[in-house]
XYZ file of N, CA, C and O in Angstrom:
864
model
N 0.844 -1.203 0.000
C 0.000 0.000 0.000
C 0.877 1.250 0.000
O 0.549 2.243 -0.638
N 2.000 1.210 0.746
C 2.870 2.366 0.796
C 3.743 2.398 -0.448
O 4.406 1.432 -0.779
N 3.727 3.540 -1.144
C 4.490 3.670 -2.372
C 5.626 4.646 -2.107
O 5.447 5.836 -2.195
N 6.776 4.115 -1.722
C 7.960 4.927 -1.483
C 9.134 4.269 -2.197
O 9.140 3.052 -2.374
N 10.112 5.044 -2.546
C 11.288 4.418 -3.121
C 12.050 3.712 -2.012
O 11.911 4.016 -0.829
N 12.883 2.724 -2.410
C 13.484 1.824 -1.434
C 14.415 2.538 -0.476
O 14.525 2.199 0.685
N 15.106 3.560 -0.964
C 16.028 4.305 -0.097
C 15.269 4.984 1.031
O 15.688 4.978 2.188
N 14.115 5.581 0.700
C 13.312 6.259 1.716
C 12.806 5.273 2.754
O 12.824 5.547 3.955
N 12.349 4.099 2.303
C 11.845 3.087 3.230
C 12.947 2.659 4.198
O 12.745 2.598 5.410
N 14.128 2.375 3.637
C 15.240 1.941 4.485
C 15.623 3.038 5.464
O 15.832 2.803 6.658
N 15.700 4.278 4.973
C 16.111 5.387 5.827
C 15.171 5.571 7.007
O 15.600 5.683 8.154
N 13.836 5.571 6.715
C 12.881 5.766 7.787
C 12.855 4.585 8.744
O 12.658 4.751 9.945
N 13.059 3.382 8.218
C 13.066 2.194 9.068
C 14.205 2.263 10.076
O 14.065 1.887 11.238
N 15.354 2.754 9.625
C 16.519 2.823 10.502
C 16.472 4.052 11.402
O 16.752 3.994 12.597
N 16.104 5.211 10.791
C 16.268 6.480 11.492
C 15.116 6.860 12.400
O 15.309 7.608 13.358
N 13.897 6.362 12.142
C 12.753 6.875 12.880
C 12.862 6.622 14.368
O 12.532 7.471 15.182
N 13.333 5.447 14.739
C 13.414 5.127 16.161
C 14.389 6.013 16.905
O 14.155 6.418 18.041
N 15.513 6.340 16.240
C 16.532 7.139 16.908
C 16.248 8.627 16.815
O 16.647 9.395 17.689
N 15.577 9.040 15.720
C 15.306 10.464 15.520
C 13.816 10.655 15.315
O 13.350 10.950 14.223
N 13.045 10.500 16.386
C 11.596 10.530 16.249
C 11.061 11.893 15.848
O 9.904 12.015 15.485
N 11.886 12.932 15.905
C 11.441 14.250 15.472
C 11.727 14.526 14.008
O 11.262 15.512 13.459
N 12.488 13.639 13.360
C 12.889 13.919 11.976
C 11.705 13.966 11.032
O 11.564 14.890 10.239
N 10.829 12.951 11.110
C 9.671 12.921 10.230
C 8.802 14.143 10.415
O 8.285 14.707 9.460
N 8.636 14.561 11.657
C 7.818 15.743 11.927
C 8.468 16.980 11.331
O 7.811 17.810 10.710
N 9.796 17.117 11.515
C 10.491 18.287 11.002
C 10.456 18.329 9.476
O 10.293 19.385 8.869
N 10.597 17.160 8.849
C 10.574 17.104 7.390
C 9.187 17.432 6.856
O 9.037 18.159 5.871
N 8.141 16.895 7.514
C 6.774 17.194 7.112
C 6.447 18.658 7.283
O 5.829 19.287 6.416
N 6.880 19.235 8.401
C 6.648 20.646 8.672
C 7.364 21.519 7.646
O 6.813 22.518 7.158
N 8.575 21.120 7.290
C 9.350 21.896 6.315
C 8.653 21.926 4.962
O 8.586 22.975 4.305
N 8.102 20.786 4.542
C 7.396 20.725 3.261
C 6.152 21.606 3.290
O 5.884 22.360 2.352
N 5.405 21.540 4.392
C 4.189 22.349 4.498
C 4.510 23.837 4.605
O 3.731 24.676 4.163
N 5.660 24.167 5.185
C 6.082 25.566 5.226
C 6.322 26.097 3.812
O 6.009 27.248 3.499
N 6.885 25.233 2.946
C 7.094 25.633 1.553
C 5.759 25.890 0.863
O 5.607 26.850 0.101
N 4.786 25.007 1.140
C 3.445 25.179 0.575
C 2.840 26.496 1.046
O 2.279 27.265 0.259
N 2.962 26.765 2.336
C 2.386 27.971 2.923
C 2.984 29.231 2.307
O 2.265 30.177 1.967
N 4.297 29.250 2.152
C 4.951 30.418 1.576
C 4.528 30.631 0.129
O 4.349 31.769 -0.314
N 4.346 29.530 -0.602
C 3.920 29.627 -1.999
C 2.510 30.216 -2.065
O 2.219 31.103 -2.875
N 1.619 29.722 -1.207
C 0.233 30.183 -1.186
C 0.158 31.676 -0.844
O -0.596 32.428 -1.459
N 0.938 32.096 0.133
C 0.904 33.483 0.583
C 1.444 34.453 -0.473
O 1.204 35.660 -0.389
N 2.155 33.920 -1.457
C 2.717 34.792 -2.495
C 1.682 35.171 -3.556
O 1.923 36.069 -4.359
N 0.517 34.494 -3.539
C -0.506 34.760 -4.545
C -1.498 35.815 -4.060
O -1.877 35.833 -2.891
N -1.944 36.650 -4.994
C -2.952 37.657 -4.659
C -4.316 37.003 -4.447
O -5.086 37.395 -3.586
N -4.596 35.992 -5.250
C -5.842 35.237 -5.106
C -5.649 33.836 -5.675
O -4.689 33.585 -6.425
N -6.563 32.930 -5.315
C -6.490 31.538 -5.778
C -7.891 31.096 -6.177
O -8.864 31.353 -5.464
N -7.990 30.422 -7.321
C -9.266 29.873 -7.786
C -9.101 28.370 -7.994
O -8.180 27.930 -8.688
N -9.972 27.591 -7.367
C -9.887 26.138 -7.444
C -11.182 25.528 -7.958
O -12.272 25.977 -7.619
N -11.055 24.479 -8.762
C -12.153 23.569 -9.063
C -11.793 22.269 -8.369
O -10.638 21.821 -8.445
N -12.757 21.639 -7.710
C -12.405 20.460 -6.927
C -13.518 19.414 -6.914
O -14.670 19.698 -7.251
N -13.127 18.215 -6.520
C -14.073 17.125 -6.310
C -14.143 16.872 -4.810
O -13.118 16.810 -4.129
N -15.352 16.710 -4.298
C -15.565 16.536 -2.861
C -16.309 15.229 -2.622
O -17.351 14.985 -3.225
N -15.758 14.385 -1.762
C -16.390 13.103 -1.437
C -16.493 12.967 0.082
O -15.504 13.140 0.797
N -17.695 12.680 0.556
C -17.946 12.458 1.982
C -18.516 11.058 2.137
O -19.529 10.731 1.521
N -17.854 10.223 2.948
C -18.342 8.853 3.088
C -18.139 8.312 4.504
O -17.218 8.704 5.217
N -19.066 7.430 4.881
C -18.985 6.725 6.150
C -19.481 5.302 5.888
O -20.680 5.084 5.699
N -18.548 4.353 5.840
C -18.873 2.981 5.465
C -19.857 2.347 6.435
O -20.805 1.666 6.039
N -19.663 2.569 7.747
C -20.521 1.949 8.756
C -21.966 2.419 8.660
O -22.895 1.705 9.026
N -22.161 3.641 8.139
C -23.509 4.177 7.993
C -24.014 4.068 6.547
O -25.074 4.593 6.223
N -23.215 3.385 5.706
C -23.576 3.194 4.302
C -23.912 4.526 3.625
O -24.914 4.665 2.916
N -23.052 5.509 3.855
C -23.281 6.854 3.334
C -22.141 7.264 2.421
O -20.972 7.046 2.732
N -22.490 7.839 1.282
C -21.482 8.398 0.391
C -22.099 9.520 -0.424
O -23.114 9.345 -1.097
N -21.493 10.693 -0.337
C -21.903 11.848 -1.119
C -20.726 12.297 -1.962
O -19.599 12.368 -1.482
N -21.001 12.597 -3.205
C -19.934 13.006 -4.107
C -20.412 14.171 -4.956
O -21.521 14.141 -5.493
N -19.600 15.194 -5.056
C -19.997 16.355 -5.848
C -18.759 17.108 -6.309
O -17.634 16.816 -5.889
N -18.980 18.076 -7.178
C -17.909 18.966 -7.611
C -18.224 20.383 -7.152
O -19.381 20.720 -6.920
N -17.198 21.166 -7.004
C -17.403 22.532 -6.560
C -16.287 23.433 -7.043
O -15.339 22.981 -7.678
N -16.416 24.704 -6.743
C -15.360 25.657 -7.075
C -15.336 26.745 -6.019
O -16.334 27.013 -5.351
N -14.182 27.323 -5.853
C -14.019 28.365 -4.844
C -12.979 29.366 -5.318
O -12.004 29.005 -5.983
N -13.214 30.633 -4.993
C -12.235 31.697 -5.223
C -11.898 32.298 -3.865
O -12.806 32.622 -3.080
N -10.616 32.418 -3.566
C -10.168 32.933 -2.270
C -9.223 34.112 -2.451
O -8.351 34.089 -3.326
N -9.431 35.126 -1.637
C -8.532 36.282 -1.613
C -8.428 36.739 -0.162
O -9.379 37.287 0.389
N -7.289 36.486 0.445
C -7.166 36.756 1.878
C -8.152 35.886 2.633
O -8.242 34.675 2.405
N -8.934 36.489 3.540
C -9.957 35.747 4.279
C -11.266 35.631 3.500
O -12.168 34.895 3.896
N -11.376 36.374 2.419
C -12.612 36.366 1.635
C -12.690 35.125 0.751
O -11.670 34.654 0.231
N -13.897 34.632 0.559
C -14.058 33.534 -0.395
C -15.474 33.490 -0.950
O -16.420 34.006 -0.359
N -15.589 32.870 -2.105
C -16.881 32.599 -2.730
C -16.861 31.128 -3.139
O -16.091 30.729 -4.017
N -17.701 30.336 -2.513
C -17.712 28.890 -2.680
C -19.037 28.423 -3.253
O -20.106 28.842 -2.796
N -18.978 27.562 -4.261
C -20.171 26.935 -4.826
C -20.071 25.424 -4.641
O -19.134 24.797 -5.150
N -21.021 24.851 -3.902
C -21.014 23.409 -3.656
C -22.413 22.968 -3.229
O -23.119 23.721 -2.543
N -22.824 21.779 -3.659
C -24.145 21.226 -3.338
C -25.282 22.185 -3.716
O -26.299 22.247 -3.033
N -25.085 22.975 -4.786
C -26.128 23.877 -5.238
C -26.278 25.127 -4.394
O -27.207 25.917 -4.596
N -25.374 25.323 -3.438
C -25.422 26.478 -2.539
C -24.193 27.350 -2.768
O -23.085 26.842 -2.975
N -24.385 28.651 -2.741
C -23.277 29.602 -2.840
C -23.017 30.200 -1.471
O -23.945 30.668 -0.799
N -21.754 30.147 -1.049
C -21.348 30.744 0.232
C -20.400 31.903 -0.062
O -19.375 31.720 -0.714
N -20.781 33.088 0.417
C -19.944 34.269 0.241
C -19.490 34.759 1.612
O -20.315 35.023 2.492
N -18.186 34.862 1.788
C -17.644 35.361 3.051
C -16.780 36.574 2.752
O -15.835 36.501 1.956
N -17.100 37.716 3.385
C -16.390 38.965 3.105
C -15.366 39.322 4.172
O -14.923 40.458 4.268
N -14.979 38.319 4.961
C -14.014 38.551 6.027
C -14.667 38.709 7.384
O -14.018 38.603 8.422
N -15.981 38.932 7.386
C -16.718 39.115 8.631
C -18.063 38.399 8.607
O -18.417 37.676 9.547
N -18.815 38.589 7.531
C -20.167 38.038 7.431
C -20.225 36.936 6.387
O -19.641 37.059 5.304
N -20.950 35.865 6.726
C -21.102 34.725 5.831
C -22.528 34.676 5.293
O -23.495 34.732 6.058
N -22.659 34.591 3.975
C -23.956 34.513 3.316
C -24.090 33.144 2.645
O -23.276 32.786 1.786
N -25.089 32.370 3.045
C -25.408 31.095 2.415
C -26.624 31.296 1.532
O -27.714 31.585 2.037
N -26.456 31.136 0.246
C -27.536 31.389 -0.711
C -27.989 30.067 -1.315
O -27.216 29.389 -1.997
N -29.253 29.703 -1.072
C -29.797 28.446 -1.571
C -30.941 28.722 -2.544
O -32.069 29.013 -2.125
N -30.695 28.650 -3.860
C -31.759 28.868 -4.851
C -32.887 27.841 -4.720
O -34.061 28.175 -4.940
N -32.555 26.603 -4.359
C -33.575 25.566 -4.242
C -34.590 25.911 -3.162
O -35.803 25.729 -3.333
N -34.104 26.431 -2.025
C -34.992 26.798 -0.921
C -35.440 28.252 -0.995
O -36.254 28.688 -0.166
N -34.859 29.002 -1.932
C -35.109 30.449 -2.033
C -34.899 31.105 -0.671
O -35.737 31.836 -0.164
N -33.731 30.824 -0.118
C -33.408 31.325 1.221
C -31.955 31.784 1.281
O -31.069 31.173 0.682
N -31.744 32.867 2.018
C -30.400 33.360 2.303
C -30.217 33.367 3.812
O -31.026 33.958 4.536
N -29.174 32.688 4.285
C -28.864 32.691 5.714
C -27.639 33.561 5.927
O -26.593 33.356 5.306
N -27.784 34.538 6.810
C -26.697 35.477 7.090
C -26.197 35.242 8.505
O -26.978 35.240 9.458
N -24.899 35.032 8.642
C -24.338 34.755 9.967
C -22.912 35.274 10.042
O -22.334 35.714 9.047
N -22.363 35.203 11.235
C -20.969 35.576 11.452
C -20.195 34.300 11.678
O -20.564 33.486 12.522
N -19.137 34.104 10.891
C -18.315 32.905 11.042
C -17.574 33.027 12.357
O -16.737 33.895 12.545
N -17.880 32.129 13.300
C -17.323 32.273 14.640
C -16.637 31.042 15.168
O -16.113 30.228 14.419
N -16.683 30.901 16.497
C -15.944 29.850 17.164
C -16.407 28.457 16.778
O -15.655 27.504 16.844
N -17.674 28.322 16.380
C -18.183 27.004 16.032
C -17.514 26.436 14.782
O -17.588 25.248 14.511
N -16.807 27.309 14.018
C -16.145 26.839 12.813
C -14.638 26.753 12.982
O -13.902 26.486 12.041
N -14.138 26.959 14.215
C -12.703 26.960 14.432
C -12.067 25.620 14.107
O -10.926 25.531 13.688
N -12.808 24.524 14.330
C -12.267 23.194 14.098
C -12.515 22.731 12.670
O -12.054 21.689 12.248
N -13.275 23.522 11.914
C -13.612 23.138 10.543
C -12.598 23.717 9.572
O -12.002 24.760 9.806
N -12.403 23.013 8.465
C -11.496 23.492 7.442
C -12.317 24.253 6.416
O -12.848 23.691 5.474
N -12.479 25.543 6.632
C -13.244 26.393 5.730
C -12.354 26.776 4.542
O -11.132 26.635 4.604
N -12.945 27.267 3.430
C -12.126 27.612 2.268
C -10.976 28.558 2.575
O -9.879 28.383 2.063
N -11.225 29.567 3.402
C -10.163 30.522 3.704
C -9.040 29.900 4.525
O -7.929 30.411 4.560
N -9.336 28.768 5.167
C -8.313 28.076 5.961
C -7.691 26.910 5.215
O -6.679 26.370 5.660
N -8.303 26.493 4.094
C -7.941 25.225 3.492
C -6.464 25.112 3.144
O -5.859 24.055 3.257
N -5.862 26.205 2.716
C -4.477 26.150 2.302
C -3.505 26.651 3.361
O -2.329 26.845 3.097
N -4.010 26.845 4.594
C -3.109 27.309 5.661
C -3.475 26.762 7.037
O -2.787 27.034 8.008
N -4.565 25.967 7.123
C -5.049 25.493 8.417
C -4.005 24.695 9.177
O -4.015 24.648 10.414
N -3.095 24.067 8.454
C -2.132 23.135 9.038
C -0.977 23.823 9.759
O -0.127 23.150 10.341
N -0.936 25.149 9.721
C 0.219 25.853 10.266
C 0.328 25.734 11.784
O 1.416 25.829 12.348
N -0.801 25.544 12.452
C -0.794 25.436 13.913
C -1.747 24.336 14.358
O -2.729 24.032 13.684
N -1.457 23.750 15.515
C -2.392 22.820 16.140
C -2.250 21.369 15.746
O -3.095 20.538 16.107
N -1.186 21.014 15.019
C -1.011 19.640 14.570
C 0.423 19.161 14.785
O 1.361 19.957 14.812
N 0.573 17.842 14.913
C 1.888 17.235 14.791
C 1.975 16.698 13.366
O 0.962 16.443 12.727
N 3.192 16.535 12.864
C 3.387 16.206 11.462
C 4.222 14.940 11.310
O 5.154 14.706 12.069
N 3.900 14.164 10.288
C 4.636 12.940 10.016
C 4.594 12.666 8.512
O 3.532 12.686 7.899
N 5.767 12.452 7.908
C 5.797 12.131 6.481
C 5.106 10.797 6.266
O 5.319 9.840 7.014
N 4.281 10.730 5.223
C 3.545 9.497 4.922
C 3.963 9.007 3.542
O 5.113 9.196 3.144
N 3.066 8.374 2.800
C 3.432 7.770 1.528
C 3.694 8.798 0.440
O 3.272 9.946 0.532
N 4.370 8.346 -0.594
C 4.581 9.140 -1.792
C 3.938 8.381 -2.948
O 4.124 7.170 -3.087
N 3.139 9.068 -3.766
C 2.451 8.419 -4.870
C 2.741 9.127 -6.183
O 2.993 10.333 -6.208
N 2.680 8.365 -7.269
C 2.781 8.934 -8.604
C 1.374 9.013 -9.171
O 0.721 7.997 -9.379
N 0.879 10.226 -9.387
C -0.475 10.434 -9.901
C -0.382 11.095 -11.273
O -0.092 12.291 -11.378
N -0.568 10.297 -12.326
C -0.518 10.798 -13.697
C 0.756 11.595 -13.956
O 0.741 12.680 -14.529
N 1.863 11.025 -13.490
C 3.156 11.651 -13.724
C 3.554 12.705 -12.702
O 4.665 13.241 -12.764
N 2.665 12.994 -11.781
C 2.960 13.982 -10.727
C 3.368 13.256 -9.446
O 2.734 12.284 -9.054
N 4.418 13.730 -8.813
C 4.860 13.124 -7.566
C 4.130 13.801 -6.404
O 4.313 14.995 -6.162
N 3.284 13.035 -5.724
C 2.491 13.562 -4.612
C 3.019 13.000 -3.303
O 3.022 11.785 -3.088
N 3.504 13.871 -2.443
C 4.005 13.471 -1.126
C 2.944 13.776 -0.075
O 2.460 14.901 0.023
N 2.577 12.771 0.704
C 1.574 12.955 1.751
C 2.234 13.231 3.097
O 3.260 12.648 3.444
N 1.614 14.146 3.822
C 2.021 14.452 5.193
C 0.824 14.157 6.092
O -0.295 14.589 5.804
N 1.056 13.407 7.145
C -0.020 13.058 8.077
C -0.042 14.070 9.211
O 0.967 14.313 9.867
N -1.205 14.671 9.436
C -1.378 15.655 10.489
C -2.305 15.085 11.557
O -3.391 14.593 11.245
N -1.875 15.171 12.796
C -2.691 14.704 13.920
C -2.947 15.881 14.856
O -1.999 16.547 15.281
N -4.222 16.179 15.166
C -4.525 17.323 16.044
C -3.880 17.169 17.412
O -3.866 16.079 17.994
N -3.333 18.254 17.917
C -2.764 18.262 19.263
C -3.882 18.223 20.301
O -3.749 17.589 21.354
N -4.993 18.876 19.984
C -6.154 18.905 20.883
C -6.846 17.540 20.875
O -7.405 17.124 19.859
N -6.817 16.859 22.010
C -7.416 15.522 22.103
C -8.939 15.563 21.970
O -9.571 14.534 21.724
N -9.547 16.734 22.123
C -11.003 16.872 21.997
C -11.442 17.147 20.566
O -12.645 17.262 20.298
N -10.501 17.269 19.662
C -10.846 17.531 18.267
C -11.650 16.363 17.698
O -11.419 15.197 18.034
N -12.611 16.684 16.827
C -13.405 15.650 16.166
C -12.639 14.998 15.026
O -13.079 14.011 14.440
N -11.473 15.542 14.711
C -10.640 15.015 13.633
C -9.652 13.992 14.195
O -8.935 14.272 15.157
N -9.613 12.816 13.605
C -8.643 11.791 13.999
C -7.287 12.117 13.398
O -6.282 12.200 14.098
N -7.255 12.271 12.095
C -6.038 12.729 11.418
C -6.377 13.201 10.009
O -7.481 12.974 9.502
N -5.416 13.868 9.398
C -5.563 14.405 8.046
C -4.350 13.995 7.224
O -3.219 14.033 7.718
N -4.591 13.582 6.001
C -3.510 13.343 5.052
C -3.553 14.460 4.020
O -4.576 14.670 3.364
N -2.457 15.178 3.910
C -2.380 16.300 2.983
C -1.409 15.934 1.872
O -0.223 15.694 2.124
N -1.916 15.848 0.632
C -1.076 15.496 -0.512
C -0.525 16.739 -1.180
O -1.275 17.638 -1.552
N 0.785 16.797 -1.324
C 1.451 17.971 -1.891
C 2.176 17.588 -3.176
O 2.929 16.605 -3.211
N 1.926 18.338 -4.246
C 2.672 18.175 -5.484
C 4.077 18.701 -5.231
O 4.271 19.899 -4.988
N 5.070 17.811 -5.263
C 6.426 18.209 -4.867
C 7.082 19.170 -5.846
O 8.048 19.844 -5.494
N 6.567 19.246 -7.077
C 7.144 20.167 -8.051
C 6.565 21.572 -7.905
O 7.307 22.555 -7.847
N 5.242 21.679 -7.845
C 4.606 23.000 -7.785
C 4.468 23.522 -6.357
O 4.262 24.704 -6.144
N 4.564 22.611 -5.377
C 4.325 22.935 -3.959
C 2.886 23.403 -3.736
O 2.603 24.197 -2.859
N 1.969 22.876 -4.565
C 0.543 23.125 -4.392
C -0.099 21.911 -3.743
O 0.360 20.782 -3.921
N -1.187 22.136 -3.011
C -1.925 21.030 -2.425
C -2.714 20.322 -3.523
O -3.466 20.954 -4.267
N -2.532 19.001 -3.610
C -3.255 18.196 -4.594
C -4.566 17.682 -4.009
O -5.609 17.757 -4.647
N -4.502 17.148 -2.805
C -5.737 16.707 -2.156
C -5.606 16.703 -0.647
O -4.507 16.835 -0.088
N -6.752 16.583 -0.012
C -6.847 16.564 1.447
C -7.801 15.438 1.831
O -8.907 15.358 1.302
N -7.332 14.556 2.713
C -8.159 13.449 3.190
C -8.291 13.592 4.706
O -7.302 13.492 5.430
N -9.513 13.855 5.155
C -9.745 14.051 6.593
C -10.527 12.868 7.156
O -11.588 12.527 6.640
N -9.993 12.259 8.188
C -10.641 11.136 8.853
C -11.178 11.605 10.201
O -10.420 12.089 11.043
N -12.486 11.482 10.389
C -13.094 11.896 11.651
C -13.118 10.753 12.649
O -13.045 9.576 12.291
N -13.216 11.083 13.919
C -13.277 10.067 14.972
C -14.571 9.256 14.891
O -14.659 8.171 15.457
N -15.564 9.782 14.172
C -16.829 9.066 14.001
C -16.812 8.152 12.771
O -17.826 7.568 12.405
N -15.639 8.033 12.139
C -15.503 7.147 10.989
C -15.776 7.804 9.658
O -15.673 7.163 8.615
N -16.114 9.077 9.663
C -16.396 9.782 8.414
C -15.091 10.172 7.713
O -14.169 10.684 8.331
N -15.051 9.932 6.417
C -13.884 10.270 5.606
C -14.276 11.339 4.595
O -15.216 11.167 3.828
N -13.560 12.447 4.605
C -13.803 13.535 3.680
C -12.585 13.692 2.773
O -11.475 13.834 3.267
N -12.817 13.652 1.475
C -11.712 13.792 0.524
C -11.988 14.956 -0.416
O -13.051 15.029 -1.028
N -11.050 15.857 -0.510
C -11.152 16.988 -1.420
C -9.961 16.929 -2.367
O -8.814 16.968 -1.924
N -10.238 16.785 -3.659
C -9.178 16.690 -4.658
C -9.240 17.896 -5.584
O -10.298 18.199 -6.148
N -8.131 18.573 -5.734
C -8.071 19.780 -6.561
C -7.901 19.381 -8.028
O -6.929 18.721 -8.400
N -8.852 19.775 -8.875
C -8.794 19.478 -10.302
C -8.084 20.572 -11.096
O -7.419 20.294 -12.090
N -8.260 21.814 -10.675
C -7.552 22.916 -11.328
C -7.167 23.946 -10.274
O -7.899 24.164 -9.313
N -6.009 24.546 -10.459
C -5.453 25.486 -9.485
C -4.958 26.701 -10.261
O -3.965 26.645 -10.967
N -5.706 27.820 -10.144
C -5.342 29.048 -10.851
C -5.019 30.139 -9.829
O -5.606 30.188 -8.748
N -4.111 31.005 -10.206
C -3.696 32.063 -9.277
C -3.677 33.419 -9.974
O -3.553 33.513 -11.203
N -3.824 34.465 -9.150
C -3.716 35.855 -9.606
C -4.618 36.146 -10.807
O -4.226 36.808 -11.764
N -5.858 35.664 -10.710
C -6.843 35.899 -11.759
C -7.469 37.290 -11.593
O -7.588 37.787 -10.462
N -7.891 37.947 -12.683
C -8.618 39.220 -12.550
C -10.000 38.944 -11.956
O -10.754 38.125 -12.485
N -10.311 39.593 -10.851
C -11.569 39.345 -10.145
C -12.467 40.576 -10.171
O -11.987 41.713 -10.121
N -13.768 40.310 -10.213
C -14.735 41.400 -10.117
C -14.643 42.023 -8.725
O -14.440 41.328 -7.726
N -14.813 43.331 -8.642
C -14.747 44.021 -7.354
C -15.902 43.630 -6.440
O -15.840 43.848 -5.230
N -16.956 43.074 -7.021
C -18.136 42.708 -6.227
C -18.236 41.194 -5.986
O -19.262 40.713 -5.524
N -17.162 40.470 -6.297
C -17.208 39.007 -6.176
C -17.553 38.548 -4.766
O -18.278 37.570 -4.578
N -17.056 39.250 -3.754
C -17.283 38.856 -2.369
C -18.335 39.738 -1.687
O -18.379 39.844 -0.466
N -19.153 40.390 -2.510
C -20.194 41.277 -1.991
C -21.567 40.655 -2.196
O -21.878 40.166 -3.297
N -22.385 40.661 -1.165
C -23.746 40.147 -1.263
C -24.668 41.258 -1.760
O -24.764 42.318 -1.144
N -25.339 41.015 -2.888
C -26.248 41.993 -3.471
C -27.683 41.615 -3.107
O -28.294 40.746 -3.725
N -28.222 42.273 -2.090
C -29.561 41.945 -1.589
C -30.646 42.148 -2.648
O -31.678 41.459 -2.621
N -30.418 43.062 -3.596
C -31.429 43.336 -4.613
C -31.704 42.122 -5.503
O -32.786 41.997 -6.089
N -30.739 41.202 -5.595
C -30.911 40.013 -6.428
C -31.777 38.945 -5.747
O -32.198 37.988 -6.399
N -32.030 39.142 -4.447
C -32.735 38.102 -3.689
C -33.940 38.670 -2.935
O -34.243 38.272 -1.821
N -34.633 39.600 -3.564
C -35.790 40.241 -2.929
C -36.908 39.245 -2.629
O -37.673 39.431 -1.678
N -37.006 38.192 -3.449
C -38.072 37.199 -3.237
C -37.644 36.053 -2.332
O -38.423 35.125 -2.095
N -36.417 36.097 -1.837
C -35.905 35.036 -0.987
C -36.263 35.323 0.481
O -36.404 36.481 0.885
N -36.368 34.255 1.267
C -36.513 34.412 2.717
C -35.118 34.706 3.277
O -34.158 33.953 3.031
N -35.002 35.767 4.025
C -33.719 36.155 4.624
C -33.710 35.737 6.086
O -34.488 36.209 6.894
N -32.811 34.827 6.403
C -32.688 34.305 7.762
C -31.390 34.831 8.373
O -30.298 34.412 7.960
N -31.520 35.748 9.319
C -30.332 36.345 9.942
C -30.088 35.691 11.303
O -30.965 35.690 12.172
N -28.892 35.135 11.473
C -28.509 34.490 12.735
C -27.542 35.404 13.470
O -26.455 35.699 12.979
N -27.951 35.850 14.653
C -27.089 36.742 15.437
C -26.004 35.957 16.158
O -26.211 34.824 16.559
């Protein structure tokens, strides 16, 4: 199951016991490179595939989505719902229900990997361990295993796949303590795109016939 070259396998087999911090330091170093690369972009636009599954509950949801991020701001489309976050207020727009829910993104989302956190959430609160390396259509993807330091976290661990050439995140696999597995795979990764000035602005005039649900 583990796809590593033989030198890496031998090295970790010999060195891990004596240098138990090496894997963590190497994983952290790789993620630091990813973080610095991400921070160098003015904005990021992603198309992705999202899969949520729990075998014990015979549940599997699969969909595609897209998101544009600029600083803390983001505009996310997934499951037929548009989420607009302007750095302070979150707007959930559901055409199917003809409803807009307005709320403030707060402490209840601190443990969640929201779009604005997706490419930087790993910077704090985790221990790191180098995991498998895979060849995906000619791309070398190195996985880093992240385990929450907080024992009360609902997350068991996360596998973060990094394209070693571009230093972009290829996918994220989150395993919950309840057995739920969430996989997000990036299909396209664009940066520094020209964006509309109103992309992260909620235009109430477009939703006059919608029910507006404001959560304080």
